[in-house]
Every structure is written in structure tokens, then in C-alpha cells.
Amino acid sequence: MTAGTSIGTVRCPFCQHPDSRVVDSRATDDGTAIRRRRQCPECGRRFSTAETASLTVLKRSGVLEPFSRAKVVAGVRKACQGRPVSEDQLALLAQQVEESVRAAGRAEVDAHDVGVTVLTPLRALDEVAYLRYASVYQAFESLDDFERAIARLRSEDAAPAAGRADQREATAAE
Ligand SMILES: [Zn+2]
């Protein structure tokens, strides 16, 4: 696994050598931390660390900033204006988004990918808010884009298990 510079140096607890080599890493079950098995290149001894995984978001402007659930909530809240969506539901959605993004195991993600990750849980929460949000993150350019998205919502709602036979144009965009 190559997480590059996001892995800090960790001093060997046995001989105090200033750095150690990562021999194994895996995310904890909830995805918020990484457990690493390390080996000291100096004395050869092994030890474990549990490190809170840093997650950085690369914005379109090129700026890097730490992942923030509050920012996810702020973006989704705008799309939910006037909709029956509670603050608790927004908080839960942001948590789901963070877990999905972290599950991918990368230390840095595109802001656009975070936006796309929002779509699935938001759709389950409120379809109008979903369409508003999708229009931004999937860059809808015309009414046709809305029509296609609505048609897709309708066909999947009406016949979730009916296969894709009657989705003639929905698939064209994918
Ligand atoms: Zn050592």
C-alpha cells in the first residue's frame, strides 16, 4: 500500500531509532483509524500502532483541506432546503459518506468524489434534494439531464427488480 507522505515517521519504542518501516496496515472496522504493523530497520523489532487516518480533500482550486463532516452537511443542507430532512439525518448521512470515502483506503480524495459519494445516501433520504445535489455534482447542463435523472428514479422506484430492459436512454449516459 502506498500512502506516501501521509504516513508520519514513528520512532522505534525499543532502541529509539527515529523511523520505522510499515510492514502491514489495515483499516479498523469503522474505517476511522489504521492499525499498522511496523518494523525497526535498526534493531529489527516489530511493534504495532493505531493511527487516526488522515483524510485530505483535494478541492478543484487545488487547495488541500482535511475532510470535514460539517462541510458535507453544509453542502447537503442547501440541497435540502424546504425538505423534510432533519439535522440528525444530515449528521448520519455525513457519517455514512465519511465511512464510504475512508473505506476506499486512500489518504487523499477529490472533492468531486466526495460529492458523488453523497448521492447514494441522499437519494435514499429525499429524492428532490438528491436531484438538486446531483444537478451540481453531475454537472447537469439542461432540462434533458433532469429528465433523464427523473426517469431513472421513476423506473428504479417502480420496478427495482425488473432488470434494465426498459431503460433505453437511461443507460446511454452511463
Ligand atoms: Zn529499534
JSON list of C-alpha atoms and ligand atoms in Angstrom, two decimals:
[
{"chain": "A", "resi": 1, "resn": "MET", "atom": "CA", "xyz": [0.00, 0.00, 0.00]},
{"chain": "A", "resi": 2, "resn": "THR", "atom": "CA", "xyz": [1.41, 3.37, -0.96]},
{"chain": "A", "resi": 3, "resn": "ALA", "atom": "CA", "xyz": [0.02, 6.14, 1.15]},
{"chain": "A", "resi": 4, "resn": "GLY", "atom": "CA", "xyz": [3.09, 8.27, 0.52]},
{"chain": "A", "resi": 5, "resn": "THR", "atom": "CA", "xyz": [3.88, 11.20, 2.70]},
{"chain": "A", "resi": 6, "resn": "SER", "atom": "CA", "xyz": [0.68, 10.91, 4.74]},
{"chain": "A", "resi": 7, "resn": "ILE", "atom": "CA", "xyz": [2.34, 8.26, 6.90]},
{"chain": "A", "resi": 8, "resn": "GLY", "atom": "CA", "xyz": [4.27, 10.03, 9.62]},
{"chain": "A", "resi": 9, "resn": "THR", "atom": "CA", "xyz": [7.55, 8.74, 10.92]},
{"chain": "A", "resi": 10, "resn": "VAL", "atom": "CA", "xyz": [7.27, 6.65, 14.08]},
{"chain": "A", "resi": 11, "resn": "ARG", "atom": "CA", "xyz": [10.18, 6.22, 16.47]},
{"chain": "A", "resi": 12, "resn": "CYS", "atom": "CA", "xyz": [11.14, 2.69, 17.48]},
{"chain": "A", "resi": 13, "resn": "PRO", "atom": "CA", "xyz": [10.00, 2.18, 21.10]},
{"chain": "A", "resi": 14, "resn": "PHE", "atom": "CA", "xyz": [12.83, -0.28, 21.78]},
{"chain": "A", "resi": 15, "resn": "CYS", "atom": "CA", "xyz": [16.01, 1.40, 20.52]},
{"chain": "A", "resi": 16, "resn": "GLN", "atom": "CA", "xyz": [14.64, 4.91, 19.85]},
{"chain": "A", "resi": 17, "resn": "HIS", "atom": "CA", "xyz": [15.69, 4.79, 16.20]},
{"chain": "A", "resi": 18, "resn": "PRO", "atom": "CA", "xyz": [13.85, 7.77, 14.69]},
{"chain": "A", "resi": 19, "resn": "ASP", "atom": "CA", "xyz": [11.99, 5.89, 11.95]},
{"chain": "A", "resi": 20, "resn": "SER", "atom": "CA", "xyz": [10.39, 2.55, 11.25]},
{"chain": "A", "resi": 21, "resn": "ARG", "atom": "CA", "xyz": [9.10, 0.64, 8.28]},
{"chain": "A", "resi": 22, "resn": "VAL", "atom": "CA", "xyz": [5.44, -0.25, 7.77]},
{"chain": "A", "resi": 23, "resn": "VAL", "atom": "CA", "xyz": [5.10, -3.98, 7.16]},
{"chain": "A", "resi": 24, "resn": "ASP", "atom": "CA", "xyz": [1.32, -4.22, 7.27]},
{"chain": "A", "resi": 25, "resn": "SER", "atom": "CA", "xyz": [-1.61, -1.82, 7.55]},
{"chain": "A", "resi": 26, "resn": "ARG", "atom": "CA", "xyz": [-5.31, -2.27, 7.71]},
{"chain": "A", "resi": 27, "resn": "ALA", "atom": "CA", "xyz": [-8.23, -0.05, 8.47]},
{"chain": "A", "resi": 28, "resn": "THR", "atom": "CA", "xyz": [-10.14, -0.62, 11.66]},
{"chain": "A", "resi": 29, "resn": "ASP", "atom": "CA", "xyz": [-13.71, -1.81, 11.20]},
{"chain": "A", "resi": 30, "resn": "ASP", "atom": "CA", "xyz": [-15.25, 1.63, 11.33]},
{"chain": "A", "resi": 31, "resn": "GLY", "atom": "CA", "xyz": [-12.66, 2.96, 8.93]},
{"chain": "A", "resi": 32, "resn": "THR", "atom": "CA", "xyz": [-11.58, 5.88, 11.11]},
{"chain": "A", "resi": 33, "resn": "ALA", "atom": "CA", "xyz": [-8.16, 4.57, 12.06]},
{"chain": "A", "resi": 34, "resn": "ILE", "atom": "CA", "xyz": [-5.41, 2.47, 10.60]},
{"chain": "A", "resi": 35, "resn": "ARG", "atom": "CA", "xyz": [-3.65, -0.23, 12.53]},
{"chain": "A", "resi": 36, "resn": "ARG", "atom": "CA", "xyz": [-0.07, -0.60, 11.36]},
{"chain": "A", "resi": 37, "resn": "ARG", "atom": "CA", "xyz": [2.50, -3.28, 12.00]},
{"chain": "A", "resi": 38, "resn": "ARG", "atom": "CA", "xyz": [5.93, -1.68, 11.94]},
{"chain": "A", "resi": 39, "resn": "GLN", "atom": "CA", "xyz": [9.47, -2.91, 11.96]},
{"chain": "A", "resi": 40, "resn": "CYS", "atom": "CA", "xyz": [12.54, -1.01, 13.09]},
{"chain": "A", "resi": 41, "resn": "PRO", "atom": "CA", "xyz": [15.30, -1.04, 10.43]},
{"chain": "A", "resi": 42, "resn": "GLU", "atom": "CA", "xyz": [17.90, -0.60, 13.17]},
{"chain": "A", "resi": 43, "resn": "CYS", "atom": "CA", "xyz": [17.12, -3.30, 15.74]},
{"chain": "A", "resi": 44, "resn": "GLY", "atom": "CA", "xyz": [14.67, -5.34, 13.64]},
{"chain": "A", "resi": 45, "resn": "ARG", "atom": "CA", "xyz": [11.99, -5.49, 16.32]},
{"chain": "A", "resi": 46, "resn": "ARG", "atom": "CA", "xyz": [8.30, -5.19, 15.44]},
{"chain": "A", "resi": 47, "resn": "PHE", "atom": "CA", "xyz": [5.53, -3.21, 17.07]},
{"chain": "A", "resi": 48, "resn": "SER", "atom": "CA", "xyz": [2.00, -2.03, 16.31]},
{"chain": "A", "resi": 49, "resn": "THR", "atom": "CA", "xyz": [0.47, 1.40, 16.16]},
{"chain": "A", "resi": 50, "resn": "ALA", "atom": "CA", "xyz": [-3.11, 2.56, 15.77]},
{"chain": "A", "resi": 51, "resn": "GLU", "atom": "CA", "xyz": [-3.11, 5.82, 13.87]},
{"chain": "A", "resi": 52, "resn": "THR", "atom": "CA", "xyz": [-6.02, 8.01, 13.12]},
{"chain": "A", "resi": 53, "resn": "ALA", "atom": "CA", "xyz": [-6.05, 8.04, 9.37]},
{"chain": "A", "resi": 54, "resn": "SER", "atom": "CA", "xyz": [-5.73, 11.49, 7.95]},
{"chain": "A", "resi": 55, "resn": "LEU", "atom": "CA", "xyz": [-8.10, 12.11, 5.09]},
{"chain": "A", "resi": 56, "resn": "THR", "atom": "CA", "xyz": [-7.41, 15.03, 2.84]},
{"chain": "A", "resi": 57, "resn": "VAL", "atom": "CA", "xyz": [-9.75, 16.51, 0.29]},
{"chain": "A", "resi": 58, "resn": "LEU", "atom": "CA", "xyz": [-8.34, 18.00, -2.90]},
{"chain": "A", "resi": 59, "resn": "LYS", "atom": "CA", "xyz": [-10.54, 20.86, -3.99]},
{"chain": "A", "resi": 60, "resn": "ARG", "atom": "CA", "xyz": [-10.97, 21.89, -7.59]},
{"chain": "A", "resi": 61, "resn": "SER", "atom": "CA", "xyz": [-8.95, 25.01, -6.83]},
{"chain": "A", "resi": 62, "resn": "GLY", "atom": "CA", "xyz": [-6.01, 22.76, -5.98]},
{"chain": "A", "resi": 63, "resn": "VAL", "atom": "CA", "xyz": [-6.26, 23.53, -2.27]},
{"chain": "A", "resi": 64, "resn": "LEU", "atom": "CA", "xyz": [-5.93, 20.60, 0.15]},
{"chain": "A", "resi": 65, "resn": "GLU", "atom": "CA", "xyz": [-8.02, 20.57, 3.30]},
{"chain": "A", "resi": 66, "resn": "PRO", "atom": "CA", "xyz": [-8.89, 17.97, 5.93]},
{"chain": "A", "resi": 67, "resn": "PHE", "atom": "CA", "xyz": [-12.09, 16.02, 5.34]},
{"chain": "A", "resi": 68, "resn": "SER", "atom": "CA", "xyz": [-14.90, 17.62, 7.31]},
{"chain": "A", "resi": 69, "resn": "ARG", "atom": "CA", "xyz": [-18.30, 16.13, 8.02]},
{"chain": "A", "resi": 70, "resn": "ALA", "atom": "CA", "xyz": [-19.51, 19.65, 8.76]},
{"chain": "A", "resi": 71, "resn": "LYS", "atom": "CA", "xyz": [-18.72, 20.67, 5.19]},
{"chain": "A", "resi": 72, "resn": "VAL", "atom": "CA", "xyz": [-20.60, 17.67, 3.82]},
{"chain": "A", "resi": 73, "resn": "VAL", "atom": "CA", "xyz": [-23.58, 18.61, 5.98]},
{"chain": "A", "resi": 74, "resn": "ALA", "atom": "CA", "xyz": [-23.41, 22.25, 4.85]},
{"chain": "A", "resi": 75, "resn": "GLY", "atom": "CA", "xyz": [-23.44, 21.23, 1.19]},
{"chain": "A", "resi": 76, "resn": "VAL", "atom": "CA", "xyz": [-26.30, 18.79, 1.60]},
{"chain": "A", "resi": 77, "resn": "ARG", "atom": "CA", "xyz": [-28.30, 21.14, 3.81]},
{"chain": "A", "resi": 78, "resn": "LYS", "atom": "CA", "xyz": [-28.50, 23.61, 0.95]},
{"chain": "A", "resi": 79, "resn": "ALA", "atom": "CA", "xyz": [-29.98, 20.95, -1.30]},
{"chain": "A", "resi": 80, "resn": "CYS", "atom": "CA", "xyz": [-32.44, 20.02, 1.46]},
{"chain": "A", "resi": 81, "resn": "GLN", "atom": "CA", "xyz": [-33.92, 23.49, 1.94]},
{"chain": "A", "resi": 82, "resn": "GLY", "atom": "CA", "xyz": [-37.66, 23.19, 2.48]},
{"chain": "A", "resi": 83, "resn": "ARG", "atom": "CA", "xyz": [-37.47, 19.40, 2.51]},
{"chain": "A", "resi": 84, "resn": "PRO", "atom": "CA", "xyz": [-38.45, 17.18, 5.46]},
{"chain": "A", "resi": 85, "resn": "VAL", "atom": "CA", "xyz": [-34.88, 16.25, 6.37]},
{"chain": "A", "resi": 86, "resn": "SER", "atom": "CA", "xyz": [-33.71, 16.59, 9.99]},
{"chain": "A", "resi": 87, "resn": "GLU", "atom": "CA", "xyz": [-30.32, 17.60, 11.33]},
{"chain": "A", "resi": 88, "resn": "ASP", "atom": "CA", "xyz": [-29.93, 14.09, 12.72]},
{"chain": "A", "resi": 89, "resn": "GLN", "atom": "CA", "xyz": [-30.44, 12.64, 9.27]},
{"chain": "A", "resi": 90, "resn": "LEU", "atom": "CA", "xyz": [-27.88, 15.05, 7.84]},
{"chain": "A", "resi": 91, "resn": "ALA", "atom": "CA", "xyz": [-25.36, 14.06, 10.51]},
{"chain": "A", "resi": 92, "resn": "LEU", "atom": "CA", "xyz": [-25.95, 10.37, 9.81]},
{"chain": "A", "resi": 93, "resn": "LEU", "atom": "CA", "xyz": [-25.54, 10.95, 6.09]},
{"chain": "A", "resi": 94, "resn": "ALA", "atom": "CA", "xyz": [-22.23, 12.74, 6.65]},
{"chain": "A", "resi": 95, "resn": "GLN", "atom": "CA", "xyz": [-21.06, 9.81, 8.77]},
{"chain": "A", "resi": 96, "resn": "GLN", "atom": "CA", "xyz": [-22.02, 7.35, 6.02]},
{"chain": "A", "resi": 97, "resn": "VAL", "atom": "CA", "xyz": [-20.15, 9.47, 3.49]},
{"chain": "A", "resi": 98, "resn": "GLU", "atom": "CA", "xyz": [-17.03, 9.57, 5.64]},
{"chain": "A", "resi": 99, "resn": "GLU", "atom": "CA", "xyz": [-17.12, 5.80, 6.14]},
{"chain": "A", "resi": 100, "resn": "SER", "atom": "CA", "xyz": [-17.54, 5.17, 2.40]},
{"chain": "A", "resi": 101, "resn": "VAL", "atom": "CA", "xyz": [-14.73, 7.53, 1.50]},
{"chain": "A", "resi": 102, "resn": "ARG", "atom": "CA", "xyz": [-12.39, 6.04, 4.11]},
{"chain": "A", "resi": 103, "resn": "ALA", "atom": "CA", "xyz": [-13.28, 2.51, 3.08]},
{"chain": "A", "resi": 104, "resn": "ALA", "atom": "CA", "xyz": [-11.59, 3.22, -0.25]},
{"chain": "A", "resi": 105, "resn": "GLY", "atom": "CA", "xyz": [-8.37, 3.35, 1.76]},
{"chain": "A", "resi": 106, "resn": "ARG", "atom": "CA", "xyz": [-6.87, 6.43, 0.17]},
{"chain": "A", "resi": 107, "resn": "ALA", "atom": "CA", "xyz": [-5.35, 9.29, 2.14]},
{"chain": "A", "resi": 108, "resn": "GLU", "atom": "CA", "xyz": [-6.42, 11.89, -0.37]},
{"chain": "A", "resi": 109, "resn": "VAL", "atom": "CA", "xyz": [-9.69, 12.18, -2.26]},
{"chain": "A", "resi": 110, "resn": "ASP", "atom": "CA", "xyz": [-11.09, 14.56, -4.82]},
{"chain": "A", "resi": 111, "resn": "ALA", "atom": "CA", "xyz": [-13.77, 16.92, -3.56]},
{"chain": "A", "resi": 112, "resn": "HIS", "atom": "CA", "xyz": [-15.78, 15.81, -6.59]},
{"chain": "A", "resi": 113, "resn": "ASP", "atom": "CA", "xyz": [-15.59, 12.17, -5.45]},
{"chain": "A", "resi": 114, "resn": "VAL", "atom": "CA", "xyz": [-16.87, 13.17, -2.02]},
{"chain": "A", "resi": 115, "resn": "GLY", "atom": "CA", "xyz": [-19.78, 14.90, -3.75]},
{"chain": "A", "resi": 116, "resn": "VAL", "atom": "CA", "xyz": [-20.55, 11.81, -5.80]},
{"chain": "A", "resi": 117, "resn": "THR", "atom": "CA", "xyz": [-20.38, 9.65, -2.66]},
{"chain": "A", "resi": 118, "resn": "VAL", "atom": "CA", "xyz": [-23.12, 11.82, -1.15]},
{"chain": "A", "resi": 119, "resn": "LEU", "atom": "CA", "xyz": [-25.56, 10.90, -3.91]},
{"chain": "A", "resi": 120, "resn": "THR", "atom": "CA", "xyz": [-26.47, 7.36, -2.86]},
{"chain": "A", "resi": 121, "resn": "PRO", "atom": "CA", "xyz": [-27.45, 8.05, 0.77]},
{"chain": "A", "resi": 122, "resn": "LEU", "atom": "CA", "xyz": [-29.05, 11.36, -0.20]},
{"chain": "A", "resi": 123, "resn": "ARG", "atom": "CA", "xyz": [-31.23, 9.64, -2.75]},
{"chain": "A", "resi": 124, "resn": "ALA", "atom": "CA", "xyz": [-32.49, 7.28, -0.06]},
{"chain": "A", "resi": 125, "resn": "LEU", "atom": "CA", "xyz": [-33.22, 10.29, 2.14]},
{"chain": "A", "resi": 126, "resn": "ASP", "atom": "CA", "xyz": [-35.03, 12.66, -0.21]},
{"chain": "A", "resi": 127, "resn": "GLU", "atom": "CA", "xyz": [-35.35, 12.47, -3.99]},
{"chain": "A", "resi": 128, "resn": "VAL", "atom": "CA", "xyz": [-35.91, 16.19, -4.54]},
{"chain": "A", "resi": 129, "resn": "ALA", "atom": "CA", "xyz": [-32.78, 17.05, -2.56]},
{"chain": "A", "resi": 130, "resn": "TYR", "atom": "CA", "xyz": [-30.98, 14.32, -4.48]},
{"chain": "A", "resi": 131, "resn": "LEU", "atom": "CA", "xyz": [-31.89, 15.90, -7.81]},
{"chain": "A", "resi": 132, "resn": "ARG", "atom": "CA", "xyz": [-30.78, 19.33, -6.65]},
{"chain": "A", "resi": 133, "resn": "TYR", "atom": "CA", "xyz": [-27.49, 17.95, -5.42]},
{"chain": "A", "resi": 134, "resn": "ALA", "atom": "CA", "xyz": [-26.94, 15.74, -8.48]},
{"chain": "A", "resi": 135, "resn": "SER", "atom": "CA", "xyz": [-27.52, 18.72, -10.76]},
{"chain": "A", "resi": 136, "resn": "VAL", "atom": "CA", "xyz": [-24.43, 20.29, -9.25]},
{"chain": "A", "resi": 137, "resn": "TYR", "atom": "CA", "xyz": [-22.18, 17.27, -8.82]},
{"chain": "A", "resi": 138, "resn": "GLN", "atom": "CA", "xyz": [-23.04, 15.56, -12.08]},
{"chain": "A", "resi": 139, "resn": "ALA", "atom": "CA", "xyz": [-22.99, 18.95, -13.84]},
{"chain": "A", "resi": 140, "resn": "PHE", "atom": "CA", "xyz": [-26.49, 18.86, -15.30]},
{"chain": "A", "resi": 141, "resn": "GLU", "atom": "CA", "xyz": [-26.50, 21.28, -18.22]},
{"chain": "A", "resi": 142, "resn": "SER", "atom": "CA", "xyz": [-30.05, 21.14, -19.45]},
{"chain": "A", "resi": 143, "resn": "LEU", "atom": "CA", "xyz": [-33.58, 20.05, -18.70]},
{"chain": "A", "resi": 144, "resn": "ASP", "atom": "CA", "xyz": [-32.77, 16.85, -20.56]},
{"chain": "A", "resi": 145, "resn": "ASP", "atom": "CA", "xyz": [-30.30, 15.94, -17.85]},
{"chain": "A", "resi": 146, "resn": "PHE", "atom": "CA", "xyz": [-33.00, 16.43, -15.21]},
{"chain": "A", "resi": 147, "resn": "GLU", "atom": "CA", "xyz": [-35.47, 14.43, -17.29]},
{"chain": "A", "resi": 148, "resn": "ARG", "atom": "CA", "xyz": [-33.09, 11.55, -17.61]},
{"chain": "A", "resi": 149, "resn": "ALA", "atom": "CA", "xyz": [-32.31, 11.56, -13.88]},
{"chain": "A", "resi": 150, "resn": "ILE", "atom": "CA", "xyz": [-36.02, 11.69, -13.03]},
{"chain": "A", "resi": 151, "resn": "ALA", "atom": "CA", "xyz": [-36.79, 8.91, -15.49]},
{"chain": "A", "resi": 152, "resn": "ARG", "atom": "CA", "xyz": [-34.11, 6.83, -13.86]},
{"chain": "A", "resi": 153, "resn": "LEU", "atom": "CA", "xyz": [-35.53, 7.49, -10.39]},
{"chain": "A", "resi": 154, "resn": "ARG", "atom": "CA", "xyz": [-39.04, 6.62, -11.61]},
{"chain": "A", "resi": 155, "resn": "SER", "atom": "CA", "xyz": [-38.09, 3.43, -13.38]},
{"chain": "A", "resi": 156, "resn": "GLU", "atom": "CA", "xyz": [-35.99, 2.19, -10.48]},
{"chain": "A", "resi": 157, "resn": "ASP", "atom": "CA", "xyz": [-38.69, 3.09, -7.96]},
{"chain": "A", "resi": 158, "resn": "ALA", "atom": "CA", "xyz": [-41.42, 1.42, -9.99]},
{"chain": "A", "resi": 159, "resn": "ALA", "atom": "CA", "xyz": [-39.57, -1.75, -10.83]},
{"chain": "A", "resi": 160, "resn": "PRO", "atom": "CA", "xyz": [-36.46, -2.11, -8.74]},
{"chain": "A", "resi": 161, "resn": "ALA", "atom": "CA", "xyz": [-36.04, -5.77, -9.67]},
{"chain": "A", "resi": 162, "resn": "ALA", "atom": "CA", "xyz": [-37.26, -5.65, -13.27]},
{"chain": "A", "resi": 163, "resn": "GLY", "atom": "CA", "xyz": [-33.87, -5.51, -14.89]},
{"chain": "A", "resi": 164, "resn": "ARG", "atom": "CA", "xyz": [-32.77, -2.88, -17.35]},
{"chain": "A", "resi": 165, "resn": "ALA", "atom": "CA", "xyz": [-34.78, -3.89, -20.40]},
{"chain": "A", "resi": 166, "resn": "ASP", "atom": "CA", "xyz": [-36.96, -0.78, -20.49]},
{"chain": "A", "resi": 167, "resn": "GLN", "atom": "CA", "xyz": [-34.31, 1.78, -19.61]},
{"chain": "A", "resi": 168, "resn": "ARG", "atom": "CA", "xyz": [-33.49, 2.62, -23.21]},
{"chain": "A", "resi": 169, "resn": "GLU", "atom": "CA", "xyz": [-31.99, 6.02, -22.68]},
{"chain": "A", "resi": 170, "resn": "ALA", "atom": "CA", "xyz": [-31.04, 5.95, -19.02]},
{"chain": "A", "resi": 171, "resn": "THR", "atom": "CA", "xyz": [-28.11, 3.69, -19.81]},
{"chain": "A", "resi": 172, "resn": "ALA", "atom": "CA", "xyz": [-26.82, 5.94, -22.59]},
{"chain": "A", "resi": 173, "resn": "ALA", "atom": "CA", "xyz": [-25.47, 8.42, -20.09]},
{"chain": "A", "resi": 174, "resn": "GLU", "atom": "CA", "xyz": [-23.59, 5.78, -18.12]},
{"chain": "B", "resi": 1, "resn": "ZN", "atom": "ZN", "xyz": [14.69, -0.30, 17.03]}
]
